[in-house]
PDB file of C-alpha atoms in Angstrom:
ATOM      1  CA  VAL A   1     -10.819  13.094   1.128  1.00 90.00           C
ATOM      2  CA  ASN A   2      -9.667  15.650  -0.948  1.00 91.00           C
ATOM      3  CA  ARG A   3      -6.117  15.270  -0.301  1.00 93.00           C
ATOM      4  CA  LEU A   4      -2.987  13.482   0.101  1.00 94.00           C
ATOM      5  CA  THR A   5      -3.533  10.905   1.190  1.00 96.00           C
ATOM      6  CA  ILE A   6      -0.385   8.247   2.418  1.00 97.00           C
ATOM      7  CA  GLU A   7      -1.187   4.478   1.961  1.00 96.00           C
ATOM      8  CA  PHE A   8      -0.638   1.089   0.627  1.00 96.00           C
ATOM      9  CA  PRO A   9      -0.636   0.431  -2.904  1.00 96.00           C
ATOM     10  CA  ALA A  10      -4.320  -0.730  -4.141  1.00 95.00           C
ATOM     11  CA  GLY A  11      -6.549  -1.227  -6.319  1.00 94.00           C
ATOM     12  CA  LEU A  12      -9.935  -2.644  -7.616  1.00 95.00           C
ATOM     13  CA  VAL A  13      -9.926  -6.754  -8.787  1.00 96.00           C
ATOM     14  CA  ASN A  14     -10.462  -7.006 -11.975  1.00 96.00           C
ATOM     15  CA  PRO A  15     -13.716  -9.219 -13.002  1.00 97.00           C
ATOM     16  CA  GLY A  16     -11.190 -12.491 -13.871  1.00 97.00           C
ATOM     17  CA  GLU A  17      -8.548 -11.880 -11.626  1.00 97.00           C
ATOM     18  CA  HIS A  18      -7.446 -13.470  -8.605  1.00 96.00           C
ATOM     19  CA  PRO A  19      -6.506 -11.218  -5.339  1.00 97.00           C
ATOM     20  CA  GLU A  20      -2.586 -12.430  -5.964  1.00 97.00           C
ATOM     21  CA  GLU A  21      -2.611 -11.136  -9.216  1.00 98.00           C
ATOM     22  CA  THR A  22      -4.238  -7.833  -8.378  1.00 97.00           C
ATOM     23  CA  ALA A  23      -1.584  -7.375  -5.420  1.00 98.00           C
ATOM     24  CA  VAL A  24       1.654  -7.920  -8.073  1.00 97.00           C
ATOM     25  CA  ARG A  25      -0.534  -5.505 -11.146  1.00 97.00           C
ATOM     26  CA  GLU A  26      -1.096  -2.751  -8.247  1.00 97.00           C
ATOM     27  CA  LEU A  27       2.914  -2.989  -6.997  1.00 97.00           C
ATOM     28  CA  ARG A  28       4.085  -2.885 -10.249  1.00 96.00           C
ATOM     29  CA  GLU A  29       1.590  -0.182 -11.701  1.00 96.00           C
ATOM     30  CA  GLU A  30       1.686   2.134  -8.838  1.00 96.00           C
ATOM     31  CA  THR A  31       5.255   1.891  -8.009  1.00 95.00           C
ATOM     32  CA  GLY A  32       6.837   0.473 -10.787  1.00 95.00           C
ATOM     33  CA  TYR A  33       7.966  -2.694  -8.207  1.00 96.00           C
ATOM     34  CA  GLN A  34       8.115  -5.797  -9.209  1.00 96.00           C
ATOM     35  CA  GLY A  35       7.110  -7.877  -6.296  1.00 96.00           C
ATOM     36  CA  LYS A  36       5.488 -11.524  -4.941  1.00 97.00           C
ATOM     37  CA  VAL A  37       2.815 -12.293  -2.566  1.00 98.00           C
ATOM     38  CA  LEU A  38       3.855 -13.986   0.215  1.00 98.00           C
ATOM     39  CA  ARG A  39       0.564 -14.595   2.144  1.00 98.00           C
ATOM     40  CA  LEU A  40      -3.085 -13.479   1.099  1.00 97.00           C
ATOM     41  CA  LEU A  41      -4.783 -11.945   4.541  1.00 96.00           C
ATOM     42  CA  PRO A  42      -8.668 -13.059   5.116  1.00 97.00           C
ATOM     43  CA  PRO A  43     -11.220 -10.500   3.569  1.00 95.00           C
ATOM     44  CA  ALA A  44     -11.561  -7.525   5.900  1.00 95.00           C
ATOM     45  CA  TYR A  45     -14.813  -4.952   6.743  1.00 95.00           C
ATOM     46  CA  SER A  46     -13.975  -1.891   8.049  1.00 90.00           C
ATOM     47  CA  SER A  47     -17.740  -0.348   8.538  1.00 92.00           C
ATOM     48  CA  PRO A  48     -19.443  -3.764   7.719  1.00 93.00           C
ATOM     49  CA  GLY A  49     -22.936  -1.679   9.198  1.00 94.00           C
ATOM     50  CA  LEU A  50     -22.646   0.434   6.122  1.00 96.00           C
ATOM     51  CA  THR A  51     -20.756  -1.635   3.757  1.00 95.00           C
ATOM     52  CA  SER A  52     -20.436  -4.449   2.126  1.00 94.00           C
ATOM     53  CA  GLU A  53     -16.876  -3.369   0.792  1.00 93.00           C
ATOM     54  CA  ALA A  54     -13.996  -5.809   1.942  1.00 93.00           C
ATOM     55  CA  THR A  55     -10.538  -5.070   1.486  1.00 95.00           C
ATOM     56  CA  ARG A  56      -7.744  -8.183   0.987  1.00 95.00           C
ATOM     57  CA  LEU A  57      -4.452  -7.513   2.427  1.00 95.00           C
ATOM     58  CA  ALA A  58      -1.329  -9.387   0.992  1.00 97.00           C
ATOM     59  CA  LEU A  59       2.430  -9.202   2.324  1.00 96.00           C
ATOM     60  CA  MET A  60       4.793  -8.807  -0.232  1.00 96.00           C
ATOM     61  CA  GLU A  61       7.997  -9.348  -0.971  1.00 96.00           C
ATOM     62  CA  ALA A  62      10.340  -7.031  -3.517  1.00 94.00           C
ATOM     63  CA  GLU A  63      13.912  -7.537  -3.486  1.00 91.00           C
ATOM     64  CA  GLU A  64      15.566  -3.550  -3.948  1.00 88.00           C
ATOM     65  CA  ALA A  65      18.532  -5.454  -5.649  1.00 87.00           C
ATOM     66  CA  GLU A  66      16.188  -7.180  -8.564  1.00 89.00           C
ATOM     67  CA  GLN A  67      14.284  -4.078  -9.385  1.00 91.00           C
ATOM     68  CA  GLY A  68      15.817  -2.569 -12.367  1.00 87.00           C
ATOM     69  CA  GLU A  69      14.854   0.688 -13.655  1.00 88.00           C
ATOM     70  CA  LEU A  70      10.975   1.346 -12.284  1.00 90.00           C
ATOM     71  CA  ARG A  71       8.610   1.999 -14.920  1.00 90.00           C
ATOM     72  CA  THR A  72       4.873   2.927 -13.211  1.00 92.00           C
ATOM     73  CA  GLN A  73       1.783   2.668 -15.494  1.00 91.00           C
ATOM     74  CA  PHE A  74      -1.276   5.643 -13.020  1.00 89.00           C
ATOM     75  CA  ASP A  75      -3.947   5.212 -14.675  1.00 87.00           C
ATOM     76  CA  GLU A  76      -5.611   8.545 -15.773  1.00 88.00           C
ATOM     77  CA  SER A  77      -6.533   9.824 -12.550  1.00 88.00           C
ATOM     78  CA  GLU A  78      -3.683   8.969 -10.002  1.00 88.00           C
ATOM     79  CA  ASP A  79      -0.988  11.572  -8.535  1.00 90.00           C
ATOM     80  CA  ILE A  80       0.765   8.904  -6.844  1.00 94.00           C
ATOM     81  CA  GLU A  81       4.849   9.708  -5.445  1.00 93.00           C
ATOM     82  CA  THR A  82       6.264   6.430  -4.343  1.00 93.00           C
ATOM     83  CA  LEU A  83       7.697   6.869  -0.395  1.00 94.00           C
ATOM     84  CA  LEU A  84      10.202   4.548   1.073  1.00 92.00           C
ATOM     85  CA  ILE A  85       9.923   4.503   4.731  1.00 95.00           C
ATOM     86  CA  GLU A  86      12.347   2.692   6.860  1.00 94.00           C
ATOM     87  CA  LYS A  87      10.156   0.635   9.263  1.00 93.00           C
ATOM     88  CA  ARG A  88      11.805   1.720  12.348  1.00 94.00           C
ATOM     89  CA  ARG A  89      10.641   5.511  11.343  1.00 96.00           C
ATOM     90  CA  LEU A  90       7.061   5.002   9.863  1.00 97.00           C
ATOM     91  CA  ALA A  91       4.934   5.508  12.640  1.00 96.00           C
ATOM     92  CA  ASP A  92       6.534   9.025  13.473  1.00 96.00           C
ATOM     93  CA  PHE A  93       6.615   9.447   9.260  1.00 97.00           C
ATOM     94  CA  LEU A  94       3.123   8.715   9.448  1.00 97.00           C
ATOM     95  CA  THR A  95       2.312  11.141  12.612  1.00 97.00           C
ATOM     96  CA  GLU A  96       3.951  14.077  10.881  1.00 97.00           C
ATOM     97  CA  ALA A  97       2.165  13.750   8.145  1.00 97.00           C
ATOM     98  CA  ASP A  98      -1.140  13.723   9.925  1.00 97.00           C
ATOM     99  CA  ARG A  99       0.555  17.214  11.124  1.00 98.00           C
ATOM    100  CA  ARG A 100       0.656  18.583   8.039  1.00 97.00           C
ATOM    101  CA  GLY A 101      -2.695  17.987   7.035  1.00 97.00           C
ATOM    102  CA  GLU A 102      -2.235  14.272   4.989  1.00 97.00           C
ATOM    103  CA  ALA A 103      -4.573  11.569   5.118  1.00 98.00           C
ATOM    104  CA  VAL A 104      -3.465   8.516   6.481  1.00 97.00           C
ATOM    105  CA  ASP A 105      -5.190   5.557   4.984  1.00 96.00           C
ATOM    106  CA  GLY A 106      -5.958   3.238   8.652  1.00 95.00           C
ATOM    107  CA  LYS A 107      -4.646   0.047   6.899  1.00 94.00           C
ATOM    108  CA  LEU A 108      -1.079   1.722   6.910  1.00 96.00           C
ATOM    109  CA  LEU A 109      -1.343   3.259   9.981  1.00 96.00           C
ATOM    110  CA  SER A 110      -2.446  -0.485  11.466  1.00 95.00           C
ATOM    111  CA  TYR A 111       0.465  -2.075  10.075  1.00 94.00           C
ATOM    112  CA  ALA A 112       2.755   0.697  11.718  1.00 96.00           C
ATOM    113  CA  MET A 113       1.600   0.072  15.080  1.00 95.00           C
ATOM    114  CA  GLY A 114       1.842  -3.361  14.501  1.00 94.00           C
ATOM    115  CA  LEU A 115       5.560  -2.384  14.038  1.00 93.00           C
ATOM    116  CA  MET A 116       5.881  -0.646  17.415  1.00 89.00           C
ATOM    117  CA  GLU A 117       7.041  -2.383  20.590  1.00 78.00           C
ATOM    118  CA  PHE A 118       5.072  -0.919  24.007  1.00 73.00           C
TER     119      PHE A 118
END
């Protein structure tokens, strides 16, 4: 999208790798956090009429007190900053990001909407 994008840690599943392993690896590489998968959701298709690409979401836990020094391992093409936002502030934070011209990933926006009380 050629602009700053706010999204969950994500990446491609390597050959022979299980999606749970990918989730743990990508969280560590992109944020430095060590986490464990609580639940792996079924594949989701964002544009099934255009592409067969599927996304697997992993619900994860990463205990702040157990982290120690956070060490990232970005790919050469990645320019990543980890943002820690309180759940209750997430929807407002994403709305402000959009106003600033930043891109907001649909999966993260859907998560934020699910947290809201209507």
